[in-house]
PDB file of C-alpha atoms in Angstrom:
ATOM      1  CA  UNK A   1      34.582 -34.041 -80.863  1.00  0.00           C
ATOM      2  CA  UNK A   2      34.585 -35.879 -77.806  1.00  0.00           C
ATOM      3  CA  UNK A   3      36.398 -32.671 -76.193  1.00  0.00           C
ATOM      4  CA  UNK A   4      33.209 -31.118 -77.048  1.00  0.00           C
ATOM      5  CA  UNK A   5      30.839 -33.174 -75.561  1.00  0.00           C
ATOM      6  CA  UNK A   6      32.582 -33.277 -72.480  1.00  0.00           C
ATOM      7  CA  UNK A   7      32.399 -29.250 -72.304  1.00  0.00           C
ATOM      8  CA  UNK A   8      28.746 -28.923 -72.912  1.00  0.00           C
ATOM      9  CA  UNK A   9      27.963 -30.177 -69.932  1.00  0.00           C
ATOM     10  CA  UNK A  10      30.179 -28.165 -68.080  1.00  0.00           C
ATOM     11  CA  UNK A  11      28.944 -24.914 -69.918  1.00  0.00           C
ATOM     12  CA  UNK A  12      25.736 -25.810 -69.230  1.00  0.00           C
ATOM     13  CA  UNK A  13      26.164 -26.407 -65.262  1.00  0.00           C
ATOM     14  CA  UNK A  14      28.870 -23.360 -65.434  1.00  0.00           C
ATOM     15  CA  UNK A  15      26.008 -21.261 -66.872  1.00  0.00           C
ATOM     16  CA  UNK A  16      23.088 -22.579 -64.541  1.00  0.00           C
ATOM     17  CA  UNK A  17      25.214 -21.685 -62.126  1.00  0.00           C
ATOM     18  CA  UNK A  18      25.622 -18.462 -63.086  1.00  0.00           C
ATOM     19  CA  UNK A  19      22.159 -17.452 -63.697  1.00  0.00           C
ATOM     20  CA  UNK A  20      21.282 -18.939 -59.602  1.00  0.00           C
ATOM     21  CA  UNK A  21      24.100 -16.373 -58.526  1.00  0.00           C
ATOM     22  CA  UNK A  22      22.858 -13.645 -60.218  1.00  0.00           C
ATOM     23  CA  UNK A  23      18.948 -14.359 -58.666  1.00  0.00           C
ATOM     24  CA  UNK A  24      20.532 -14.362 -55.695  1.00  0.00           C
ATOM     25  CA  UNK A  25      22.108 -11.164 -56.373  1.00  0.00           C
ATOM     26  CA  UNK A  26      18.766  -9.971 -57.226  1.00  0.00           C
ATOM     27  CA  UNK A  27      17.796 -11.585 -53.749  1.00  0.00           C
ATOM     28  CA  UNK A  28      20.171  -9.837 -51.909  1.00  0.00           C
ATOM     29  CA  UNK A  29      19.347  -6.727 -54.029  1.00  0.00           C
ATOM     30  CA  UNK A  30      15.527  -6.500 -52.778  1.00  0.00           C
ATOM     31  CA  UNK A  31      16.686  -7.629 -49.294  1.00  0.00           C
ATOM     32  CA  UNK A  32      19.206  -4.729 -48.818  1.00  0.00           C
ATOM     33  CA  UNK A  33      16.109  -2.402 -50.393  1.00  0.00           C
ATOM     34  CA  UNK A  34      13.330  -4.112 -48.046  1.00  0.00           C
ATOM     35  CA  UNK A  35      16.324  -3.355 -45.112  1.00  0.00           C
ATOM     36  CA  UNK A  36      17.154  -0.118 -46.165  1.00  0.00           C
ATOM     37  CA  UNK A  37      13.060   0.356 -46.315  1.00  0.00           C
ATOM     38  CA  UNK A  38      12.414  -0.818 -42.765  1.00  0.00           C
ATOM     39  CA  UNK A  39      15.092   1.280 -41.518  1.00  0.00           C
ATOM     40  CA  UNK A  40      13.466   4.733 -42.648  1.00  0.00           C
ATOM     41  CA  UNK A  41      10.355   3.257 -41.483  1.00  0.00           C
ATOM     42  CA  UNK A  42      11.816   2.724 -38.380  1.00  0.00           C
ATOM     43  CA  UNK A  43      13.701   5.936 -38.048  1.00  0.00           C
ATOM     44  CA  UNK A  44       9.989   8.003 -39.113  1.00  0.00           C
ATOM     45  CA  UNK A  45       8.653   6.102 -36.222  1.00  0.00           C
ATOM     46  CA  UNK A  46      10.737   7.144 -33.615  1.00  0.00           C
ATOM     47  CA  UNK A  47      10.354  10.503 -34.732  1.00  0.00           C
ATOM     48  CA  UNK A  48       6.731  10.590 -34.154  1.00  0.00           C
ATOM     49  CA  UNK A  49       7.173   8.534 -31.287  1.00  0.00           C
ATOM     50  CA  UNK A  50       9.345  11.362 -30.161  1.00  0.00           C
ATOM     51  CA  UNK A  51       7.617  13.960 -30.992  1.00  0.00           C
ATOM     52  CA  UNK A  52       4.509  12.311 -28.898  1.00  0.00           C
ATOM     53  CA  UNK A  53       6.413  12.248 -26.201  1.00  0.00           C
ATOM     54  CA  UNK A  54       7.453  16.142 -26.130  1.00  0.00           C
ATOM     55  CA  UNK A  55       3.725  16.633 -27.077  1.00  0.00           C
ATOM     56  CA  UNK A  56       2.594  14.800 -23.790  1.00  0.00           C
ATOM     57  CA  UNK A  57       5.642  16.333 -21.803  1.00  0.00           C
ATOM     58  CA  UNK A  58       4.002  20.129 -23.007  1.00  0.00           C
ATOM     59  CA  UNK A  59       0.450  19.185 -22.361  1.00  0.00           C
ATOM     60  CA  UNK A  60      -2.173  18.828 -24.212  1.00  0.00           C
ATOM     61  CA  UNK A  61      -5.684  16.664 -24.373  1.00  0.00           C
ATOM     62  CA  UNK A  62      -5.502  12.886 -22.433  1.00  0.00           C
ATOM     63  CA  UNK A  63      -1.623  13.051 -22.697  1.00  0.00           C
ATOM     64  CA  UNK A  64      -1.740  16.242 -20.604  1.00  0.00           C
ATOM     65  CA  UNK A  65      -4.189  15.323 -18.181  1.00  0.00           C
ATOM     66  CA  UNK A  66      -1.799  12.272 -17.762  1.00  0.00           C
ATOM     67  CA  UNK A  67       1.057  14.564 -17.141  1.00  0.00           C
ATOM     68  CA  UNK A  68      -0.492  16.742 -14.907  1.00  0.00           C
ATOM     69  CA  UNK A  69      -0.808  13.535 -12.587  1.00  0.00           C
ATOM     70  CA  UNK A  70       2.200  12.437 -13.009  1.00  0.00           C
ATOM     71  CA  UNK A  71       3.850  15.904 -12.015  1.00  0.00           C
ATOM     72  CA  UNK A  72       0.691  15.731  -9.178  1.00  0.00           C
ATOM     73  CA  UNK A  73       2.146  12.245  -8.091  1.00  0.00           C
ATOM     74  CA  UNK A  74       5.407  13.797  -8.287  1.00  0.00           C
ATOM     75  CA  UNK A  75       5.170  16.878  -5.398  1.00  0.00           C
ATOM     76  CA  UNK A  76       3.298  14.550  -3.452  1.00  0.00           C
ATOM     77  CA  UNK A  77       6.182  12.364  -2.856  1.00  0.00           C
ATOM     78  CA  UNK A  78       8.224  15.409  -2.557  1.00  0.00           C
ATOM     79  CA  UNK A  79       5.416  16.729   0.006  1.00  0.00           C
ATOM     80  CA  UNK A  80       5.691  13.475   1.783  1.00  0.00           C
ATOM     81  CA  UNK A  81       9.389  13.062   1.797  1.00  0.00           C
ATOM     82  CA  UNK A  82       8.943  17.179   3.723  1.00  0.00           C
ATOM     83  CA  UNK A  83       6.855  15.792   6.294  1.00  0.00           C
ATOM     84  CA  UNK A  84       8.599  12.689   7.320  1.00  0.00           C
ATOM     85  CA  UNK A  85      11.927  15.099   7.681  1.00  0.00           C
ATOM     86  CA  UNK A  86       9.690  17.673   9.620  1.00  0.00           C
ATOM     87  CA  UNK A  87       8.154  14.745  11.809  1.00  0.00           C
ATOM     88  CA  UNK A  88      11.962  13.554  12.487  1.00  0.00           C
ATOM     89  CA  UNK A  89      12.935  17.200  13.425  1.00  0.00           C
ATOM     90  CA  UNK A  90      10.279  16.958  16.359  1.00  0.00           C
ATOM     91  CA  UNK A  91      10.993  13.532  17.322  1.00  0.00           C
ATOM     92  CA  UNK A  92      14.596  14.939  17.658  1.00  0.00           C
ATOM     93  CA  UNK A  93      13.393  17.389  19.534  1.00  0.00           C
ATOM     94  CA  UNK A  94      11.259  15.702  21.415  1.00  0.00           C
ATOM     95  CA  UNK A  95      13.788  13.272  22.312  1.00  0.00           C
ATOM     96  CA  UNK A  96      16.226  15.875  23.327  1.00  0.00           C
ATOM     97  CA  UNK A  97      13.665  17.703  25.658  1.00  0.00           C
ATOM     98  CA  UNK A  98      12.384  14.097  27.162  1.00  0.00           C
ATOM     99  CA  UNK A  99      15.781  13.818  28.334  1.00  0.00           C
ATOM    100  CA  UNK A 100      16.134  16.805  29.562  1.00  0.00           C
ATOM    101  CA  UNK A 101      13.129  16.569  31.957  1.00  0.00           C
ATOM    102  CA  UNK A 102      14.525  12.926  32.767  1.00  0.00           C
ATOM    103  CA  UNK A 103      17.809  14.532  34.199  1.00  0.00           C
ATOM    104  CA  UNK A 104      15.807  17.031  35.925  1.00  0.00           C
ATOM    105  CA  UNK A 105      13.835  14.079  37.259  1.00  0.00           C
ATOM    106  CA  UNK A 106      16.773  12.482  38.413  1.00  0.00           C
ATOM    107  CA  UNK A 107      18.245  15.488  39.850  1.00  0.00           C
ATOM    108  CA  UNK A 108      15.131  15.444  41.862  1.00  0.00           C
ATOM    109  CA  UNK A 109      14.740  11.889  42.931  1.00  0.00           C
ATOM    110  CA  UNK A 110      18.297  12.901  44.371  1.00  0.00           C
ATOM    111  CA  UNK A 111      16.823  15.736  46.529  1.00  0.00           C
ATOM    112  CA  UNK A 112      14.148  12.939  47.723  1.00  0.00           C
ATOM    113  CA  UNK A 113      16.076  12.235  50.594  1.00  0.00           C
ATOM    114  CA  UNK A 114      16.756  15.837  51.505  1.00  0.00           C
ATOM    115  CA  UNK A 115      13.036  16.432  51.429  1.00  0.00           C
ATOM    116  CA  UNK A 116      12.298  13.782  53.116  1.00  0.00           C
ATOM    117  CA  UNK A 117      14.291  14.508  56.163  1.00  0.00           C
ATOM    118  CA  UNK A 118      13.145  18.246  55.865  1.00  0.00           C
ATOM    119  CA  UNK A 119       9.183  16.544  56.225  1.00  0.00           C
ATOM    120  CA  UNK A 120      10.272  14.822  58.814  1.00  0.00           C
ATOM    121  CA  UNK A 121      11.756  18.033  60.971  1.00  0.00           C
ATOM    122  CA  UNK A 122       8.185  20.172  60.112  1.00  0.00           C
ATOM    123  CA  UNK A 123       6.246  17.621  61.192  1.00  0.00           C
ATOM    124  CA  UNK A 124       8.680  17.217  64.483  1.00  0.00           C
ATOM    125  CA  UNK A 125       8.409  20.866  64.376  1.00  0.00           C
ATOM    126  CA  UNK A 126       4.697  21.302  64.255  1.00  0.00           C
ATOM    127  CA  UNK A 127       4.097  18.483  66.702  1.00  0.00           C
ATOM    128  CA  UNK A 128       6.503  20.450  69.314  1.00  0.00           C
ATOM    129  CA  UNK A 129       4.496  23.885  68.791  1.00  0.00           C
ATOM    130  CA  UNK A 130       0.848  21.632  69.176  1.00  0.00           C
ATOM    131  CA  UNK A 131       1.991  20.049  72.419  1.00  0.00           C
ATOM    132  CA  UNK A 132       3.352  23.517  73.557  1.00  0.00           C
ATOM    133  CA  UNK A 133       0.875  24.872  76.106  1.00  0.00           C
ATOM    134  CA  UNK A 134       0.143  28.870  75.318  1.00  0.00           C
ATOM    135  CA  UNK A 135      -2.477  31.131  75.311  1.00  0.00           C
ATOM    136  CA  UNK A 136      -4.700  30.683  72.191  1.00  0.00           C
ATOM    137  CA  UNK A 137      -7.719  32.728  72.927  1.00  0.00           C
ATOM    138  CA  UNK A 138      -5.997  36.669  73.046  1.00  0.00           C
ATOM    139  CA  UNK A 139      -7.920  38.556  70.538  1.00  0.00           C
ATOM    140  CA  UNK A 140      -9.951  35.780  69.075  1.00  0.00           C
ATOM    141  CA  UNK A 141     -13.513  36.964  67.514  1.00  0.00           C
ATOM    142  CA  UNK A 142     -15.971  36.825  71.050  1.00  0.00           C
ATOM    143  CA  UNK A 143     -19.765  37.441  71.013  1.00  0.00           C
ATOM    144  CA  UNK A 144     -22.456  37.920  73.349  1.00  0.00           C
ATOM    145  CA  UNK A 145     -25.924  37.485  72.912  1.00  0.00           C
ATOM    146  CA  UNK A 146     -26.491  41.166  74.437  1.00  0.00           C
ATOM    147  CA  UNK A 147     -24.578  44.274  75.823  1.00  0.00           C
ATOM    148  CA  UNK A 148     -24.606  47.200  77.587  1.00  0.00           C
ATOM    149  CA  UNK A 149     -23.245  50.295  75.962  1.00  0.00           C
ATOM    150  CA  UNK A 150     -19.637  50.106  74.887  1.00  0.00           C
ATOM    151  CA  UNK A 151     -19.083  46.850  76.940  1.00  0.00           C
ATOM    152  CA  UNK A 152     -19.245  44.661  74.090  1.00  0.00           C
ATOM    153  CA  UNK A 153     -17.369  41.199  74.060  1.00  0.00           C
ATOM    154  CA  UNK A 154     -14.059  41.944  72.155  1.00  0.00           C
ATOM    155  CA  UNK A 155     -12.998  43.326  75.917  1.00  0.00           C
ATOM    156  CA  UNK A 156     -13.002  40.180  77.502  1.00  0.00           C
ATOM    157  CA  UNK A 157     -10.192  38.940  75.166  1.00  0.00           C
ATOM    158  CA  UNK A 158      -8.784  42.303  74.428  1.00  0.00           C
ATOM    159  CA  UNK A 159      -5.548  41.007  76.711  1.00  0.00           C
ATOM    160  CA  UNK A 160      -5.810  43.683  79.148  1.00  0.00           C
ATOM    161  CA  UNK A 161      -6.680  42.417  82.915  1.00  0.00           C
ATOM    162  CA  UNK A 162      -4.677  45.020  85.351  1.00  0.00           C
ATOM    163  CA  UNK A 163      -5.677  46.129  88.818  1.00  0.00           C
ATOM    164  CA  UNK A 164      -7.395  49.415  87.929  1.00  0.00           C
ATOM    165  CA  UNK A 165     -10.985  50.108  88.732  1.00  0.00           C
ATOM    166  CA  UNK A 166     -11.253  52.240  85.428  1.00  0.00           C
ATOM    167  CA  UNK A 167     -14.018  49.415  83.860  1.00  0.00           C
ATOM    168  CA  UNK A 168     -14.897  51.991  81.481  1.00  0.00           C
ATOM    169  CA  UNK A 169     -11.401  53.385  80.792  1.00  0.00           C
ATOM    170  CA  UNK A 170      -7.904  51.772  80.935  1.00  0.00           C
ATOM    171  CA  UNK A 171      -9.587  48.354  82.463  1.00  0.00           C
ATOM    172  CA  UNK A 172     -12.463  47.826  80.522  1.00  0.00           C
ATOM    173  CA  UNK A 173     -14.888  45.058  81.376  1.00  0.00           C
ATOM    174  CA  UNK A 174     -17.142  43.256  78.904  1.00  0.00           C
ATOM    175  CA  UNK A 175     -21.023  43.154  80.175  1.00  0.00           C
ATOM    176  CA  UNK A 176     -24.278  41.817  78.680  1.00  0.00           C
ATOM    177  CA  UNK A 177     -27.547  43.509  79.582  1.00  0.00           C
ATOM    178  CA  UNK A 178     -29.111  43.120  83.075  1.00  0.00           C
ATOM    179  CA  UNK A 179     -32.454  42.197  82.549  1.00  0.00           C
ATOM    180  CA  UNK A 180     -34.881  39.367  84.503  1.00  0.00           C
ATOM    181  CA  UNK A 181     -35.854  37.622  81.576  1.00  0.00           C
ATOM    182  CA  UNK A 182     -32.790  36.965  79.557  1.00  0.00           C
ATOM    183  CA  UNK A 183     -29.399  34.670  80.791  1.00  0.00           C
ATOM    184  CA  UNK A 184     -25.706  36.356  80.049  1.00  0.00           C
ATOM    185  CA  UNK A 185     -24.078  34.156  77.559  1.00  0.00           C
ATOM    186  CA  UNK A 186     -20.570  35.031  75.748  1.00  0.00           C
ATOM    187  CA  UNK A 187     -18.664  32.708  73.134  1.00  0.00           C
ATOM    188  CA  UNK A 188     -15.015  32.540  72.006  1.00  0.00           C
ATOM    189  CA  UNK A 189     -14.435  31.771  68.907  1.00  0.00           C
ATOM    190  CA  UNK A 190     -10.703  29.991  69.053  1.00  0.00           C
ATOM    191  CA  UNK A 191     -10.141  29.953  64.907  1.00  0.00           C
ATOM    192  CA  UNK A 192      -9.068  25.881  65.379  1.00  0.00           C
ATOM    193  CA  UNK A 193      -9.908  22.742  67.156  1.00  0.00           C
ATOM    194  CA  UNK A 194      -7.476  23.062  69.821  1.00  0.00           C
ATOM    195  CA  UNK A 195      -6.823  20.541  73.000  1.00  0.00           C
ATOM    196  CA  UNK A 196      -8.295  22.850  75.880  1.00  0.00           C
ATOM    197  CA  UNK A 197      -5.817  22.592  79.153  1.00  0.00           C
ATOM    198  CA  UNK A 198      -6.801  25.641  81.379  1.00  0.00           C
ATOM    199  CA  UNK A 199      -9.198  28.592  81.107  1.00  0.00           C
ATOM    200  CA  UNK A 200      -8.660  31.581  83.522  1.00  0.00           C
ATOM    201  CA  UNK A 201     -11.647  33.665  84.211  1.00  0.00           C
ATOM    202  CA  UNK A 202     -10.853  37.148  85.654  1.00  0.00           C
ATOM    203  CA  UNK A 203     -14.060  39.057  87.768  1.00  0.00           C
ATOM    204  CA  UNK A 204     -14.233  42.496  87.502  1.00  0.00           C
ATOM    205  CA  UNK A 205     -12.707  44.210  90.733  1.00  0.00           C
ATOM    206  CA  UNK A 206     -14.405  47.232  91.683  1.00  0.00           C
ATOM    207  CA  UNK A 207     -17.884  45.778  92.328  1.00  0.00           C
ATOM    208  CA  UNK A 208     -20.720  43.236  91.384  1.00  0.00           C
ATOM    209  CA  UNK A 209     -18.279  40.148  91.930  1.00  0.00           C
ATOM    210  CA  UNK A 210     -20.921  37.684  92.755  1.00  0.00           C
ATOM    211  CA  UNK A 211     -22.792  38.556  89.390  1.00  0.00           C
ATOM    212  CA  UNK A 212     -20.606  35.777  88.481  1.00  0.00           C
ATOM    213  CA  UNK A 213     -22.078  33.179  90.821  1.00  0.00           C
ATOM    214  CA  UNK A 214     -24.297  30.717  88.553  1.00  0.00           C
ATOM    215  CA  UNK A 215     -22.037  31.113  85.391  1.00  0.00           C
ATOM    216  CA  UNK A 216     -20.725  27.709  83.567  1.00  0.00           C
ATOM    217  CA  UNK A 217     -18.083  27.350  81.308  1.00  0.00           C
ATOM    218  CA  UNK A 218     -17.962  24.878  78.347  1.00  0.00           C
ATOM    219  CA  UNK A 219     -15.391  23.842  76.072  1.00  0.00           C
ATOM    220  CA  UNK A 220     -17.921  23.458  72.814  1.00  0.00           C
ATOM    221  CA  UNK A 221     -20.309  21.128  74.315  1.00  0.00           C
ATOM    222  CA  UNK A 222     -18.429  19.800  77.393  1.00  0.00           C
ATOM    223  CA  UNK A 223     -18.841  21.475  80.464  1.00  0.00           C
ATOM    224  CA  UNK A 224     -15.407  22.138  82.185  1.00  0.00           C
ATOM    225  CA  UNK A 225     -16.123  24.125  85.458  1.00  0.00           C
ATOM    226  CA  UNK A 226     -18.827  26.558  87.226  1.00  0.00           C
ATOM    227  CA  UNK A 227     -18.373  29.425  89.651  1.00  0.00           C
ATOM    228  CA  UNK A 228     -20.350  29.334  93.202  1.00  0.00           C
ATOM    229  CA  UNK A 229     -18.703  31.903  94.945  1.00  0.00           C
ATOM    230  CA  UNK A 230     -17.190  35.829  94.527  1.00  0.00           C
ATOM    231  CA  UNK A 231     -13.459  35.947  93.346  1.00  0.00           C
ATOM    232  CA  UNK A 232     -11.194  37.528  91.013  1.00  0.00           C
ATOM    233  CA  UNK A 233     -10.141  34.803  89.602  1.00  0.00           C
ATOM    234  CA  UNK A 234     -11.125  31.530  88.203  1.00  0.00           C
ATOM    235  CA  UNK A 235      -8.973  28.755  86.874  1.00  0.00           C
ATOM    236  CA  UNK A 236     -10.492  25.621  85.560  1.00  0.00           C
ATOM    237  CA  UNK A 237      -8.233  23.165  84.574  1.00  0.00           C
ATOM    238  CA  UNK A 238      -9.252  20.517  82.246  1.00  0.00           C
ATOM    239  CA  UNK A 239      -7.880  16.799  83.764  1.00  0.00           C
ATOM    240  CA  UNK A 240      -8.995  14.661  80.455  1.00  0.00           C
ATOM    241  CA  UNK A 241      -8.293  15.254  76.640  1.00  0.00           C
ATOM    242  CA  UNK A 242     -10.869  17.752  75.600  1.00  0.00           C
ATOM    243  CA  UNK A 243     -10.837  19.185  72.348  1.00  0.00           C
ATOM    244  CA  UNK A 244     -12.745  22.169  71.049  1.00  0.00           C
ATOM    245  CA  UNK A 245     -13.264  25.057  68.934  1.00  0.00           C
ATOM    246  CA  UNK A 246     -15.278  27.209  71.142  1.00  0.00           C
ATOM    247  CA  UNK A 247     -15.520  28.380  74.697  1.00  0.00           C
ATOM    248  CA  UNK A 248     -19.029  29.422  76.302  1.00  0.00           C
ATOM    249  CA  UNK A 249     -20.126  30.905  79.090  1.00  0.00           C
ATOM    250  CA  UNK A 250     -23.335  30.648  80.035  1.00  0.00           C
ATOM    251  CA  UNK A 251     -24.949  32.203  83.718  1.00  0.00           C
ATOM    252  CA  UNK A 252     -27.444  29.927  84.855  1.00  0.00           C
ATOM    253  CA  UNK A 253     -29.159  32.638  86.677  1.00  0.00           C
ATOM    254  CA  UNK A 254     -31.347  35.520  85.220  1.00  0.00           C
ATOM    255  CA  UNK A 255     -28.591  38.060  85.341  1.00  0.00           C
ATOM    256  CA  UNK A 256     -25.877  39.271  83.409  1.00  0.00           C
ATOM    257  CA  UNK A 257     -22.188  38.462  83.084  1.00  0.00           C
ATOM    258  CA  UNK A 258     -19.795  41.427  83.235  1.00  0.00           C
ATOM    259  CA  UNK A 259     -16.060  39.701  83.547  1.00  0.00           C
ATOM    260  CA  UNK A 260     -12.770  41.848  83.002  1.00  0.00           C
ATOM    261  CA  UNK A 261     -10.949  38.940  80.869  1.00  0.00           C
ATOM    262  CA  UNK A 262     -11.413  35.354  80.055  1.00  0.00           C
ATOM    263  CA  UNK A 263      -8.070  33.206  79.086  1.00  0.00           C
ATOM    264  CA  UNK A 264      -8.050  29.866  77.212  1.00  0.00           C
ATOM    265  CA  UNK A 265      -4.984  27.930  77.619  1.00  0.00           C
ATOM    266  CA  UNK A 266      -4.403  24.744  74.864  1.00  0.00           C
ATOM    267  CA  UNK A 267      -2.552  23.076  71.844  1.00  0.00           C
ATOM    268  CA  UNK A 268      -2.829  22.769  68.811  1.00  0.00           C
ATOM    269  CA  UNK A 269      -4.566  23.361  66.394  1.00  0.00           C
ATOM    270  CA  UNK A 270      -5.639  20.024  65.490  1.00  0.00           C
ATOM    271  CA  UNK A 271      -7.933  18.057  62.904  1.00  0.00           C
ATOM    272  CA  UNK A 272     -11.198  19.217  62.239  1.00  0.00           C
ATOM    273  CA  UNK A 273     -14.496  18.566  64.403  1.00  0.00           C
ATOM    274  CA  UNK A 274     -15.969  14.769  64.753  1.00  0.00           C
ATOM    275  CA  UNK A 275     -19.009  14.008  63.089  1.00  0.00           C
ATOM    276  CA  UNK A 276     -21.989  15.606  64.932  1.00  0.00           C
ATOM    277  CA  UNK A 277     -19.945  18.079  67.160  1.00  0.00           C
ATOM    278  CA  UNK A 278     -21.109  20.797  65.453  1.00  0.00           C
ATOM    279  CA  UNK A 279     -24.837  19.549  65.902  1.00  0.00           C
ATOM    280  CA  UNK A 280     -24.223  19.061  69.759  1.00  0.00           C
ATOM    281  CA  UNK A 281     -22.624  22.364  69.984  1.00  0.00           C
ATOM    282  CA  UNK A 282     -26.180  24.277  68.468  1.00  0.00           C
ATOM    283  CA  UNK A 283     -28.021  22.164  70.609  1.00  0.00           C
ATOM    284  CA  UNK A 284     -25.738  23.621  73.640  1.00  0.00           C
ATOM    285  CA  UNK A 285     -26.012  27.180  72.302  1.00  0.00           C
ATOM    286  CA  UNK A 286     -30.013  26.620  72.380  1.00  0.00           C
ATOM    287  CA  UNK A 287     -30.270  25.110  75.165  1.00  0.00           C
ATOM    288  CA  UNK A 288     -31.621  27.481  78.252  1.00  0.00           C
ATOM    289  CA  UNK A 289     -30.717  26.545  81.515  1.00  0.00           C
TER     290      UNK A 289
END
């Protein structure tokens, strides 16, 4: 009996116990369900999920409008990424030519020196042919303010000054129109500002030598000589630096001037004219004397 006792409290705790294992079976029952539940929900979801993804992929509504810029963002960057390799291409290039124009450069500043020395020998050069004395007037332009026939000025620097008597043939003479009222005047035009040093004047030889008497000869506006007497030939040297561009002759007399040949000896050329040369030599030109 006392056996007895003792086990009823041990069948009772034996069978409490059992009935909290089997609610927890039940427990773990619904939890493995609720598990098993969440799963497929979670495995639906990702399907849709999915499929909203290939939906916005294809197009269609906002999603598509959102994939359009993506795919928009997406060939710009590609665009971009063409342009920057483009732009390096020409800097390359640019490079690559830059240096070639800096070894021509230096391939140049190596010929400095050459140059240089070749400045210096056609300036040497030039200065030797302006201090050479020669005759610059031969068939310079010539004018005269009147003429007789064919005896225009263009014969007086036509180079030909012989000892024939043919004026009108093989020895022609240049000659402005007799006439009372009106002075013989005849300009060379020299083509440069040349340093005068001698001009020859050569009379005609058959007759009429002292038609030359009375006639002055300027270099531009400076007077350089004057004939007072019958001669064939004149030489006026010039003893000071006198530059000019023109040579005039001018008779003082009311006659005319009728000279086989007129010779200007110089250097040169030279700089241009000085400031109011020009205006001195019209006022000469105008000037009667």
């Amino acid at each position: 009996m006392l056996l007895v006792l003792l086990l009823i409290p041990l069948f009772l705790a034996l069978q409490t116990h059992e009935t909290v294992l089997h609610n927890n079976a039940t427990d773990i029952s619904d939890l493995e369900s609720q598990i098993s539940e969440l799963k497929s929900q979670l495995r639906e979801q990702s399907l849709d999920l999915r499929e909203e993804m290939y939906s916005i992929l294809r197009g269609g509504g906002a999603e598509s409008t959102l994939a359009g810029a993506v795919r928009d963002l997406v060939n710009e960057v590609k665009y971009c990424q063409q342009v920057i390799l483009e732009q390096k291409q020409e800097i390359h290039t640019f490079q690559a030519a830059m240096m070639e124009q800096l070894q021509e450069l230096k391939s140049y500043q190596e010929l400095l020196p050459r140059i240089a020395a070749r400045q210096d020998w056609v300036g040497n050069v030039i200065e030797l042919m302006r201090s050479e004395v020669r005759l610059i007037s031969q068939h310079k332009l010539a004018w005269t303010n009147t003429h007789i026939g064919p005896y225009q000025a263009d014969f007086i620097v036509d180079g030909v000054y012989t000892l024939s008597k043919e004026f009108a043939g093989s020895n022609p003479i240049s000659h402005t129109l007799k006439d009372a009222q009106l002075k013989g005047s005849i300009m060379i035009d020299l083509g440069g500002r040349f340093k005068i040093h001698t001009v020859k004047v050569w009379n005609r030889i058959d007759y009429g030598q002292d038609n030359a008497i009375g006639l002055f000869v300027y270099a531009d506006e400076e007077l350089i000589g004057g004939i007072v007497d019958a001669k064939n030939l004149y030489n006026f040297s010039v003893k000071k630096d006198v530059f000019a561009t023109k040579i005039i002759l001018k008779q003082s007399l009311f006659k005319q001037i009728d000279l086989l040949e007129v010779q200007v000896f110089g250097s040169g050329p030279f700089g241009h004219k000085e400031e109011g040369e020009e205006e001195g030599l019209e006022k000469l030109l105008a000037y009667e004397m």
